[in-house]
Amino acid sequence: MADKLIIFDTTLRDGEQSPGASMTRDEKLRIARQLERLRVDVIEAGFAASSEGDFQAVKAIANAITESTVCSLSRANDRDISRAAEALANARSARIHTFIATSALHMEKKLRMTPDQVLEQAKQSVRFARNLVADVEFSPEDGYRSDVDFLCRVLEAVIKEGATTINVPDTVGYAVPELYGHFIKTLRERIPNSDKAIWSVHCHNDLGMAVANSLAGVQIGGARQVECTINGLGERAGNCSLEEVVMAVKTRKDYFGLTLGIETQHILAASRMVSQTTGFVVQPNKAVVGANAFAHASGIHQDGVLKARDTYEIMRAEDVGWSANKIVLGKLSGRNAFKQRLQELGVELESEAETNAAFTRFKELADRKSEIFDEDILALVSEESISHEGDVFSFVKLSQHSETGERPHASIVFTHDGKEVACDSDGNGPVDASLKAIEMHVQSGAEMVLYSVNAISGSTESQGEVTVRLQNNGRIVNGVGSDPDIVVASAKAYLSALNKLQSKSERVAAQG
Ligand code: KIV
Ligand code: ZN
């Protein structure tokens, strides 16, 4: 029987470490539910000891998820490990993932520890974790740049202490596929008890090779777990992308010969949800989930695909959640059509109330926009999910005036702790005027470090999806808003970022 490749998703932990991608507990819970729908084997829900917020998020996810193993990261010390175990106490299936750096550079400069001290701490931590849960993963941070003899000593010792998964991170994205594959193979061959653990790969994308390196770790090295994130989200250039690894293994089963538990039709909804929640826009030419991934613009390609789809298509768009039924919805579409399209898109809203709210928003949108595309539906259900009860600010209405030769002016009404406030301001353009009007009241003092507009579905009739990144007191947050009017979308995005600035607490860095 073919081996199974375990998919370990770390969007909510390593992905969230990307500056600006931090998520609230409710946002994380919602994404975790989508990952469960996707049938991800392991969900790394966070780093419980890093902050009270992360502890609560891991706990909420552990309490809610039944079909995937829920994991918390922890540094290799008793306090972190106990905190992880506490957060995971109610999980149906729990894993503690503990790590310590093993490269000479990290041990000497960052940890200021000798190799023998690191070895002892790694052993002691795995022993401690194994007394709390049966499923313990160990990662030698910066493993790929570690001395191979020392790494073999550490990994043999932690397997002896009961580590059930050994993960070999390429923390800084330095590996190349062939070398990384052989590195994993060497470790497995040289460590006498290597068959007692599942081997895992964890690759960063600094040289754009995270997916290729992970697949080489699987194919050459014999790893049977891949650590990855939705949309490749993660610090710097990101992590290995889940959708790319999964579709590579599925599409090239002839080569990899592995099975997967993933229900791939939920991939697109997961991608949209992560993008909307974090404000990290998916590039149009991104494999599998980019807007152009299945679009055939050239006449020759279109002609070929119409005659026989496999002339130019190696995967079916509907297998990753793009709707096969291209009938667009509009203002005459009813509740059932809307619900059916949600189902086809792999979106399950949590309650009837949420479905009703999403349908109301759909109708409002359909009054303003004649054709509602799948992308619009995914944006509006995501927006439904990211406005929540704890919000301090909420958009009500806006009007603005701009005319050639005149300075634009905007008047905006929004709620602050439930009370309506009205403000107005001039600005360099209508967006600038609207955001200045909000700032006049809020006075956050935050610096805007990114502003971007993306047309959700191509044409000028499309909804604009705006991302605003704010920085304040060393914290960076992203806000997202969508609307057919990009000035309104901008105001919503700005208020959403302000809400996040209000709600986040300080946290300990995983790799600090
Ligand atoms: O990249 C890395 O080394 C990590 C570890 C904490 C597993 O994310
Ligand atoms: Zn990492």
Short mmCIF file of C-alpha atoms and ligand atoms in Angstrom, two decimals:
data_model
loop_
_atom_site.label_atom_id
_atom_site.label_comp_id
_atom_site.label_asym_id
_atom_site.label_seq_id
_atom_site.Cartn_x
_atom_site.Cartn_y
_atom_site.Cartn_z
CA MET A 1 0.00 0.00 0.00
CA ALA A 2 1.23 3.52 -0.80
CA ASP A 3 2.59 5.54 2.12
CA LYS A 4 0.56 8.46 3.36
CA LEU A 5 2.08 11.93 3.31
CA ILE A 6 1.12 13.78 6.49
CA ILE A 7 0.19 17.42 5.91
CA PHE A 8 1.14 19.60 8.87
CA ASP A 9 -0.25 23.10 8.48
CA THR A 10 1.51 25.92 10.31
CA THR A 11 -0.40 28.91 8.88
CA LEU A 12 -1.58 29.81 12.37
CA ARG A 13 1.92 29.64 13.88
CA ASP A 14 4.79 30.13 11.41
CA GLY A 15 2.49 31.89 8.92
CA GLU A 16 1.28 34.24 11.60
CA GLN A 17 4.86 35.21 12.43
CA SER A 18 4.94 37.20 9.20
CA PRO A 19 4.89 40.91 10.17
CA GLY A 20 1.33 42.16 9.84
CA ALA A 21 -0.23 38.70 9.62
CA SER A 22 -1.19 38.41 13.27
CA MET A 23 -4.71 37.12 13.81
CA THR A 24 -7.24 37.30 16.60
CA ARG A 25 -8.43 34.20 18.43
CA ASP A 26 -11.71 34.17 16.49
CA GLU A 27 -9.95 34.57 13.15
CA LYS A 28 -7.62 31.69 14.01
CA LEU A 29 -10.51 29.51 15.08
CA ARG A 30 -12.31 30.15 11.83
CA ILE A 31 -9.24 29.29 9.77
CA ALA A 32 -8.66 26.17 11.90
CA ARG A 33 -12.19 25.04 11.05
CA GLN A 34 -11.45 25.50 7.37
CA LEU A 35 -8.19 23.53 7.75
CA GLU A 36 -10.19 20.77 9.40
CA ARG A 37 -12.61 20.77 6.44
CA LEU A 38 -9.57 20.46 4.23
CA ARG A 39 -8.65 17.40 6.32
CA VAL A 40 -5.23 18.70 7.23
CA ASP A 41 -3.62 16.00 9.42
CA VAL A 42 -2.00 18.35 11.94
CA ILE A 43 -2.89 21.98 12.67
CA GLU A 44 -0.14 23.92 14.43
CA ALA A 45 -2.49 26.31 16.19
CA GLY A 46 0.10 28.64 17.70
CA PHE A 47 2.80 29.02 20.30
CA ALA A 48 0.86 28.86 23.56
CA ALA A 49 3.59 30.30 25.81
CA SER A 50 4.23 33.31 23.57
CA SER A 51 1.29 35.40 24.82
CA GLU A 52 -2.04 35.10 26.62
CA GLY A 53 -3.76 35.67 23.24
CA ASP A 54 -1.92 32.79 21.61
CA PHE A 55 -2.61 30.54 24.60
CA GLN A 56 -6.35 31.29 24.32
CA ALA A 57 -6.29 30.70 20.55
CA VAL A 58 -4.57 27.31 20.88
CA LYS A 59 -7.01 26.37 23.64
CA ALA A 60 -10.08 27.40 21.61
CA ILE A 61 -8.84 25.43 18.60
CA ALA A 62 -7.99 22.38 20.72
CA ASN A 63 -11.52 22.50 22.16
CA ALA A 64 -13.23 22.84 18.79
CA ILE A 65 -11.32 20.63 16.35
CA THR A 66 -12.00 16.91 16.26
CA GLU A 67 -10.75 15.67 12.88
CA SER A 68 -7.17 16.97 12.93
CA THR A 69 -4.40 16.72 15.50
CA VAL A 70 -3.91 20.10 17.21
CA CYS A 71 -0.35 21.13 17.96
CA SER A 72 1.34 23.90 19.91
CA LEU A 73 4.92 25.02 19.44
CA SER A 74 7.06 25.44 22.53
CA ARG A 75 10.67 26.30 23.18
CA ALA A 76 12.64 23.53 24.83
CA ASN A 77 11.91 24.44 28.44
CA ASP A 78 9.50 23.10 31.06
CA ARG A 79 7.47 26.31 31.34
CA ASP A 80 6.71 26.55 27.61
CA ILE A 81 5.97 22.84 27.38
CA SER A 82 3.61 22.91 30.39
CA ARG A 83 1.81 25.89 28.91
CA ALA A 84 1.41 24.07 25.58
CA ALA A 85 0.05 20.98 27.38
CA GLU A 86 -2.37 23.14 29.35
CA ALA A 87 -3.71 24.80 26.18
CA LEU A 88 -4.07 21.41 24.49
CA ALA A 89 -5.68 19.67 27.46
CA ASN A 90 -9.07 19.17 25.77
CA ALA A 91 -7.81 18.26 22.31
CA ARG A 92 -9.04 14.96 20.95
CA SER A 93 -5.58 14.46 19.51
CA ALA A 94 -2.76 16.68 20.84
CA ARG A 95 0.84 17.22 19.82
CA ILE A 96 3.60 19.24 21.47
CA HIS A 97 6.23 20.55 19.08
CA THR A 98 9.38 21.54 20.90
CA PHE A 99 12.48 23.06 19.35
CA ILE A 100 15.98 24.27 20.08
CA ALA A 101 18.63 25.57 17.70
CA THR A 102 21.48 23.21 16.78
CA SER A 103 23.60 25.15 14.27
CA ALA A 104 26.97 26.41 15.60
CA LEU A 105 25.94 29.96 14.68
CA HIS A 106 22.65 29.88 16.57
CA MET A 107 24.04 27.99 19.60
CA GLU A 108 26.95 30.37 20.03
CA LYS A 109 25.47 33.72 19.03
CA LYS A 110 21.81 33.37 19.92
CA LEU A 111 21.52 30.81 22.69
CA ARG A 112 25.04 31.27 24.12
CA MET A 113 25.06 27.59 24.95
CA THR A 114 27.58 24.83 24.29
CA PRO A 115 26.59 21.89 22.07
CA ASP A 116 26.52 19.61 25.15
CA GLN A 117 24.14 21.97 26.94
CA VAL A 118 21.87 22.04 23.88
CA LEU A 119 21.92 18.24 23.68
CA GLU A 120 20.96 17.95 27.35
CA GLN A 121 18.19 20.52 27.06
CA ALA A 122 16.74 18.85 23.96
CA LYS A 123 16.68 15.44 25.72
CA GLN A 124 15.25 16.82 28.93
CA SER A 125 12.50 18.72 27.08
CA VAL A 126 11.37 15.78 24.99
CA ARG A 127 11.32 13.60 28.14
CA PHE A 128 9.25 16.24 29.93
CA ALA A 129 6.84 16.63 26.99
CA ARG A 130 6.40 12.86 26.63
CA ASN A 131 5.18 12.74 30.22
CA LEU A 132 2.39 15.11 29.23
CA VAL A 133 1.34 13.89 25.75
CA ALA A 134 2.04 10.82 23.63
CA ASP A 135 2.68 12.74 20.42
CA VAL A 136 5.87 14.84 20.58
CA GLU A 137 7.61 16.50 17.67
CA PHE A 138 11.17 17.76 17.96
CA SER A 139 12.79 20.35 15.65
CA PRO A 140 16.46 21.26 15.61
CA GLU A 141 16.10 24.90 14.58
CA ASP A 142 18.44 25.87 11.73
CA GLY A 143 18.86 22.11 11.37
CA TYR A 144 19.95 22.25 7.75
CA ARG A 145 22.94 24.47 8.62
CA SER A 146 23.91 22.28 11.61
CA ASP A 147 26.93 20.03 11.82
CA VAL A 148 25.67 16.65 10.65
CA ASP A 149 27.55 14.62 13.31
CA PHE A 150 26.17 16.78 16.10
CA LEU A 151 22.68 16.69 14.59
CA CYS A 152 22.81 12.89 14.46
CA ARG A 153 23.71 12.81 18.18
CA VAL A 154 20.85 15.14 19.11
CA LEU A 155 18.24 13.41 16.97
CA GLU A 156 19.21 9.91 18.09
CA ALA A 157 18.98 11.08 21.71
CA VAL A 158 15.56 12.73 21.37
CA ILE A 159 14.12 9.69 19.58
CA LYS A 160 15.38 7.62 22.51
CA GLU A 161 13.52 10.01 24.83
CA GLY A 162 10.32 9.36 22.88
CA ALA A 163 10.05 11.99 20.12
CA THR A 164 7.56 10.59 17.62
CA THR A 165 8.22 13.06 14.79
CA ILE A 166 11.58 14.54 13.81
CA ASN A 167 11.30 17.74 11.80
CA VAL A 168 14.35 19.13 10.01
CA PRO A 169 13.91 22.87 9.40
CA ASP A 170 15.66 24.84 6.73
CA THR A 171 14.99 27.86 8.91
CA VAL A 172 16.64 30.45 6.68
CA GLY A 173 15.71 29.00 3.28
CA TYR A 174 19.32 28.16 2.36
CA ALA A 175 18.80 24.64 0.99
CA VAL A 176 18.64 23.46 -2.61
CA PRO A 177 16.47 20.47 -3.47
CA GLU A 178 19.00 17.75 -4.16
CA LEU A 179 21.21 18.63 -1.20
CA TYR A 180 18.29 18.92 1.21
CA GLY A 181 16.86 15.58 0.02
CA HIS A 182 20.22 13.90 0.58
CA PHE A 183 20.61 15.61 3.94
CA ILE A 184 17.39 13.99 5.20
CA LYS A 185 18.43 10.66 3.67
CA THR A 186 21.83 10.80 5.40
CA LEU A 187 20.25 11.54 8.76
CA ARG A 188 17.82 8.66 8.38
CA GLU A 189 20.57 6.28 7.32
CA ARG A 190 23.06 7.27 9.99
CA ILE A 191 20.77 7.47 13.02
CA PRO A 192 20.32 3.92 14.32
CA ASN A 193 16.79 4.45 15.73
CA SER A 194 15.57 6.67 12.87
CA ASP A 195 12.81 4.18 12.01
CA LYS A 196 11.15 4.89 15.38
CA ALA A 197 10.07 8.36 14.26
CA ILE A 198 8.25 9.97 11.35
CA TRP A 199 10.53 12.34 9.44
CA SER A 200 9.30 15.76 8.53
CA VAL A 201 10.45 18.64 6.34
CA HIS A 202 10.03 22.34 7.10
CA CYS A 203 11.35 24.69 4.43
CA HIS A 204 11.41 28.46 4.13
CA ASN A 205 11.19 30.16 0.78
CA ASP A 206 14.03 32.70 0.80
CA LEU A 207 15.41 31.41 -2.50
CA GLY A 208 12.00 30.46 -3.88
CA MET A 209 12.67 26.74 -3.38
CA ALA A 210 10.60 25.83 -0.31
CA VAL A 211 8.20 23.59 -2.23
CA ALA A 212 10.95 21.98 -4.33
CA ASN A 213 13.08 21.41 -1.23
CA SER A 214 10.17 19.88 0.69
CA LEU A 215 9.35 17.54 -2.19
CA ALA A 216 13.02 16.50 -2.45
CA GLY A 217 12.98 15.80 1.29
CA VAL A 218 10.02 13.52 0.63
CA GLN A 219 11.23 11.84 -2.53
CA ILE A 220 14.98 11.55 -1.92
CA GLY A 221 15.01 11.72 1.87
CA GLY A 222 11.97 9.60 2.64
CA ALA A 223 10.23 12.22 4.81
CA ARG A 224 6.55 11.48 5.35
CA GLN A 225 5.40 14.78 6.81
CA VAL A 226 5.52 18.19 5.12
CA GLU A 227 5.12 21.40 7.11
CA CYS A 228 3.47 24.11 5.07
CA THR A 229 1.15 27.10 5.10
CA ILE A 230 -1.83 28.26 3.06
CA ASN A 231 -0.65 30.62 0.29
CA GLY A 232 2.92 30.00 1.50
CA LEU A 233 2.31 32.60 4.22
CA GLY A 234 5.27 33.13 6.54
CA GLU A 235 8.11 35.34 7.63
CA ARG A 236 10.26 36.97 4.93
CA ALA A 237 9.58 35.06 1.66
CA GLY A 238 7.27 32.66 3.47
CA ASN A 239 6.99 28.93 4.06
CA CYS A 240 6.37 25.99 1.77
CA SER A 241 2.93 26.46 0.20
CA LEU A 242 0.34 23.84 1.17
CA GLU A 243 -1.66 24.08 -2.03
CA GLU A 244 1.42 23.62 -4.22
CA VAL A 245 2.82 20.66 -2.32
CA VAL A 246 -0.55 18.95 -2.11
CA MET A 247 -1.39 19.43 -5.78
CA ALA A 248 2.10 18.35 -6.86
CA VAL A 249 1.80 15.09 -4.93
CA LYS A 250 -1.76 14.52 -6.14
CA THR A 251 -1.17 15.46 -9.79
CA ARG A 252 2.13 13.55 -10.01
CA LYS A 253 1.02 10.46 -8.09
CA ASP A 254 2.74 8.51 -10.85
CA TYR A 255 6.05 9.92 -9.56
CA PHE A 256 5.56 10.35 -5.81
CA GLY A 257 3.38 7.28 -5.26
CA LEU A 258 1.94 8.71 -2.04
CA THR A 259 -1.58 9.12 -0.71
CA LEU A 260 -2.97 12.23 0.95
CA GLY A 261 -5.90 12.80 3.29
CA ILE A 262 -6.56 16.32 1.93
CA GLU A 263 -9.96 17.20 0.45
CA THR A 264 -8.57 19.49 -2.17
CA GLN A 265 -11.88 21.10 -3.19
CA HIS A 266 -11.63 23.24 -0.03
CA ILE A 267 -8.24 24.72 -0.96
CA LEU A 268 -9.50 27.87 -2.68
CA ALA A 269 -11.81 28.83 0.18
CA ALA A 270 -8.92 28.36 2.63
CA SER A 271 -6.68 30.50 0.45
CA ARG A 272 -9.24 33.30 0.23
CA MET A 273 -9.92 33.14 3.95
CA VAL A 274 -6.25 33.43 4.87
CA SER A 275 -5.68 36.21 2.36
CA GLN A 276 -8.71 38.19 3.54
CA THR A 277 -7.91 37.72 7.20
CA THR A 278 -4.26 38.70 7.00
CA GLY A 279 -4.40 41.18 4.14
CA PHE A 280 -1.71 39.27 2.25
CA VAL A 281 -2.94 39.42 -1.33
CA VAL A 282 -2.46 36.33 -3.52
CA GLN A 283 -0.55 37.21 -6.69
CA PRO A 284 -2.63 36.51 -9.86
CA ASN A 285 -0.08 34.07 -11.28
CA LYS A 286 0.29 32.11 -8.03
CA ALA A 287 0.12 28.37 -8.72
CA VAL A 288 -3.21 26.67 -7.87
CA VAL A 289 -4.95 29.60 -6.12
CA GLY A 290 -3.96 32.68 -8.17
CA ALA A 291 -6.72 34.31 -10.22
CA ASN A 292 -4.93 33.34 -13.44
CA ALA A 293 -3.99 29.81 -12.39
CA PHE A 294 -6.61 28.30 -14.68
CA ALA A 295 -7.23 31.22 -17.06
CA HIS A 296 -6.29 30.64 -20.68
CA ALA A 297 -5.81 33.99 -22.34
CA SER A 298 -4.05 33.04 -25.52
CA GLY A 299 -6.24 32.03 -28.47
CA ILE A 300 -4.22 28.87 -29.11
CA HIS A 301 -4.59 27.72 -25.52
CA GLN A 302 -8.31 28.53 -25.41
CA ASP A 303 -8.88 26.63 -28.61
CA GLY A 304 -6.92 23.64 -27.28
CA VAL A 305 -8.72 23.56 -23.94
CA LEU A 306 -12.12 23.73 -25.63
CA LYS A 307 -11.23 20.77 -27.88
CA ALA A 308 -9.66 18.67 -25.15
CA ARG A 309 -9.04 20.12 -21.75
CA ASP A 310 -5.85 18.15 -21.02
CA THR A 311 -4.08 19.83 -23.94
CA TYR A 312 -3.16 22.66 -21.57
CA GLU A 313 -4.62 21.74 -18.15
CA ILE A 314 -2.88 19.31 -15.81
CA MET A 315 -5.37 19.69 -12.96
CA ARG A 316 -9.07 20.38 -12.88
CA ALA A 317 -9.94 23.83 -11.55
CA GLU A 318 -12.92 22.40 -9.67
CA ASP A 319 -10.65 19.95 -7.82
CA VAL A 320 -9.18 22.87 -5.88
CA GLY A 321 -12.46 24.71 -5.41
CA TRP A 322 -12.85 26.88 -8.50
CA SER A 323 -16.47 26.46 -9.48
CA ALA A 324 -17.11 24.34 -12.57
CA ASN A 325 -20.46 26.00 -12.99
CA LYS A 326 -19.62 29.37 -14.47
CA ILE A 327 -23.14 30.82 -14.19
CA VAL A 328 -22.63 34.05 -12.31
CA LEU A 329 -25.09 35.05 -9.63
CA GLY A 330 -26.98 38.34 -9.68
CA LYS A 331 -29.77 40.23 -7.96
CA LEU A 332 -32.41 37.74 -9.04
CA SER A 333 -30.53 34.84 -7.47
CA GLY A 334 -32.25 33.47 -4.42
CA ARG A 335 -31.10 32.13 -1.11
CA ASN A 336 -30.88 28.55 -2.37
CA ALA A 337 -28.67 29.47 -5.31
CA PHE A 338 -26.47 31.45 -2.95
CA LYS A 339 -26.24 28.58 -0.45
CA GLN A 340 -25.50 26.10 -3.22
CA ARG A 341 -22.69 28.25 -4.56
CA LEU A 342 -21.24 28.52 -1.04
CA GLN A 343 -21.32 24.73 -0.87
CA GLU A 344 -19.63 24.41 -4.27
CA LEU A 345 -16.95 26.81 -3.08
CA GLY A 346 -16.36 24.66 0.00
CA VAL A 347 -17.57 27.36 2.40
CA GLU A 348 -19.51 26.24 5.46
CA LEU A 349 -20.79 29.10 7.55
CA GLU A 350 -21.02 28.30 11.21
CA SER A 351 -24.63 29.27 11.92
CA GLU A 352 -27.89 30.11 10.23
CA ALA A 353 -27.44 33.69 11.48
CA GLU A 354 -24.11 33.94 9.68
CA THR A 355 -25.64 32.55 6.47
CA ASN A 356 -28.46 35.10 6.75
CA ALA A 357 -26.00 37.95 7.28
CA ALA A 358 -23.90 36.81 4.31
CA PHE A 359 -27.02 36.54 2.13
CA THR A 360 -28.08 40.08 3.11
CA ARG A 361 -24.64 41.36 2.14
CA PHE A 362 -24.87 39.40 -1.11
CA LYS A 363 -28.20 41.09 -1.93
CA GLU A 364 -26.78 44.52 -1.09
CA LEU A 365 -23.85 43.85 -3.35
CA ALA A 366 -26.07 42.52 -6.14
CA ASP A 367 -28.05 45.77 -6.07
CA ARG A 368 -24.86 47.63 -6.92
CA LYS A 369 -23.09 45.14 -9.17
CA SER A 370 -24.88 43.20 -11.90
CA GLU A 371 -22.75 40.04 -11.83
CA ILE A 372 -21.52 38.42 -8.66
CA PHE A 373 -18.52 36.18 -9.25
CA ASP A 374 -17.13 33.45 -7.03
CA GLU A 375 -14.38 35.82 -5.91
CA ASP A 376 -17.02 38.33 -4.72
CA ILE A 377 -18.79 35.63 -2.72
CA LEU A 378 -15.57 34.46 -1.12
CA ALA A 379 -14.69 38.06 -0.25
CA LEU A 380 -18.03 38.78 1.30
CA VAL A 381 -18.13 35.65 3.44
CA SER A 382 -14.58 36.32 4.58
CA GLU A 383 -15.53 39.87 5.47
CA GLU A 384 -18.47 38.45 7.40
CA SER A 385 -15.96 36.40 9.35
CA ILE A 386 -13.52 39.20 10.07
CA SER A 387 -15.93 41.72 11.53
CA HIS A 388 -16.59 40.51 15.05
CA GLU A 389 -18.22 41.53 18.26
CA GLY A 390 -15.06 42.83 19.93
CA ASP A 391 -14.54 45.46 17.24
CA VAL A 392 -14.04 48.98 18.58
CA PHE A 393 -14.66 50.68 15.23
CA SER A 394 -17.16 49.87 12.54
CA PHE A 395 -17.91 51.57 9.20
CA VAL A 396 -21.35 53.19 8.70
CA LYS A 397 -21.27 55.51 5.67
CA LEU A 398 -19.13 57.85 3.67
CA SER A 399 -19.48 60.58 1.10
CA GLN A 400 -16.72 62.35 -0.73
CA HIS A 401 -16.29 65.01 -3.34
CA SER A 402 -13.46 65.29 -5.82
CA GLU A 403 -13.20 67.43 -8.89
CA THR A 404 -10.29 68.29 -11.15
CA GLY A 405 -8.48 71.30 -9.78
CA GLU A 406 -10.17 71.12 -6.36
CA ARG A 407 -8.91 69.58 -3.15
CA PRO A 408 -10.94 66.40 -2.42
CA HIS A 409 -13.10 66.32 0.69
CA ALA A 410 -14.61 63.37 2.57
CA SER A 411 -17.22 63.02 5.32
CA ILE A 412 -17.39 59.73 7.14
CA VAL A 413 -19.61 58.19 9.79
CA PHE A 414 -18.37 55.23 11.81
CA THR A 415 -19.03 53.78 15.23
CA HIS A 416 -16.55 53.99 18.09
CA ASP A 417 -17.49 51.63 20.93
CA GLY A 418 -21.01 51.49 19.54
CA LYS A 419 -21.51 55.29 19.32
CA GLU A 420 -21.71 57.01 15.94
CA VAL A 421 -19.11 59.65 15.17
CA ALA A 422 -19.02 61.89 12.10
CA CYS A 423 -15.79 63.45 10.85
CA ASP A 424 -14.63 65.16 7.74
CA SER A 425 -11.38 66.21 6.17
CA ASP A 426 -9.59 67.34 3.04
CA GLY A 427 -6.86 65.22 1.51
CA ASN A 428 -4.62 64.73 -1.50
CA GLY A 429 -7.21 62.36 -2.95
CA PRO A 430 -10.58 60.97 -1.77
CA VAL A 431 -8.91 57.99 -0.04
CA ASP A 432 -6.44 60.24 1.75
CA ALA A 433 -9.28 62.58 2.80
CA SER A 434 -11.35 59.66 4.17
CA LEU A 435 -8.52 58.17 6.19
CA LYS A 436 -7.50 61.59 7.51
CA ALA A 437 -11.10 62.12 8.62
CA ILE A 438 -10.97 58.84 10.60
CA GLU A 439 -7.59 59.78 12.12
CA MET A 440 -8.93 63.16 13.20
CA HIS A 441 -11.18 61.38 15.65
CA VAL A 442 -9.13 58.27 16.49
CA GLN A 443 -5.67 59.90 16.69
CA SER A 444 -3.95 56.52 16.66
CA GLY A 445 -0.63 58.02 15.59
CA ALA A 446 -0.04 54.85 13.57
CA GLU A 447 2.19 55.00 10.52
CA MET A 448 0.83 53.54 7.29
CA VAL A 449 3.46 51.21 5.84
CA LEU A 450 1.41 49.69 3.03
CA TYR A 451 -1.70 50.55 1.06
CA SER A 452 -2.78 48.34 -1.81
CA VAL A 453 -5.90 47.93 -3.96
CA ASN A 454 -6.75 44.77 -5.80
CA ALA A 455 -9.69 44.28 -8.18
CA ILE A 456 -11.36 41.11 -6.94
CA SER A 457 -12.72 40.00 -10.28
CA GLY A 458 -10.95 41.89 -13.02
CA SER A 459 -13.23 44.55 -14.49
CA THR A 460 -13.97 48.13 -13.39
CA GLU A 461 -17.31 46.78 -12.12
CA SER A 462 -15.32 44.62 -9.75
CA GLN A 463 -15.15 45.04 -6.00
CA GLY A 464 -11.94 46.64 -4.81
CA GLU A 465 -10.15 44.78 -2.04
CA VAL A 466 -7.96 47.14 -0.06
CA THR A 467 -5.17 46.21 2.34
CA VAL A 468 -3.85 48.73 4.82
CA ARG A 469 -0.80 47.95 6.95
CA LEU A 470 -0.29 50.09 10.06
CA GLN A 471 2.67 50.22 12.40
CA ASN A 472 2.45 51.54 15.93
CA ASN A 473 4.79 51.11 18.90
CA GLY A 474 6.70 48.33 17.13
CA ARG A 475 3.55 46.40 16.21
CA ILE A 476 2.42 45.85 12.63
CA VAL A 477 -1.13 44.93 11.65
CA ASN A 478 -3.00 44.52 8.39
CA GLY A 479 -6.60 45.53 7.77
CA VAL A 480 -8.67 44.44 4.79
CA GLY A 481 -11.87 45.88 3.34
CA SER A 482 -13.81 45.21 0.17
CA ASP A 483 -16.50 47.20 -1.63
CA PRO A 484 -17.31 48.21 -5.22
CA ASP A 485 -16.34 51.75 -4.11
CA ILE A 486 -12.62 51.71 -3.38
CA VAL A 487 -12.85 54.76 -1.11
CA VAL A 488 -15.32 52.84 1.07
CA ALA A 489 -13.15 49.72 0.86
CA SER A 490 -10.19 51.84 2.01
CA ALA A 491 -12.08 53.25 4.98
CA LYS A 492 -13.22 49.74 5.97
CA ALA A 493 -9.65 48.44 5.67
CA TYR A 494 -8.33 51.32 7.78
CA LEU A 495 -10.93 50.75 10.51
CA SER A 496 -10.20 47.01 10.44
CA ALA A 497 -6.46 47.71 10.97
CA LEU A 498 -7.29 50.09 13.84
CA ASN A 499 -9.42 47.33 15.43
CA LYS A 500 -6.45 44.99 15.25
CA LEU A 501 -4.12 47.56 16.77
CA GLN A 502 -6.52 47.81 19.69
CA SER A 503 -6.83 44.09 20.23
CA LYS A 504 -3.31 42.71 20.01
CA SER A 505 -1.03 41.99 22.94
CA GLU A 506 2.73 41.64 23.04
CA ARG A 507 4.17 38.23 22.27
CA VAL A 508 7.41 36.34 22.47
CA ALA A 509 9.08 35.59 19.13
CA ALA A 510 9.42 31.89 18.25
CA GLN A 511 12.81 32.34 16.69
CA GLY A 512 14.25 35.09 18.85
O1 KIV B 1 11.81 27.57 10.74
C1 KIV B 1 11.97 27.04 11.85
O2 KIV B 1 13.08 26.65 12.24
C2 KIV B 1 10.79 26.88 12.69
C3 KIV B 1 10.97 26.03 13.90
C4 KIV B 1 10.51 26.71 15.13
C5 KIV B 1 10.32 24.71 13.67
O3 KIV B 1 9.75 27.37 12.38
ZN ZN B 2 9.75 27.98 10.26
#
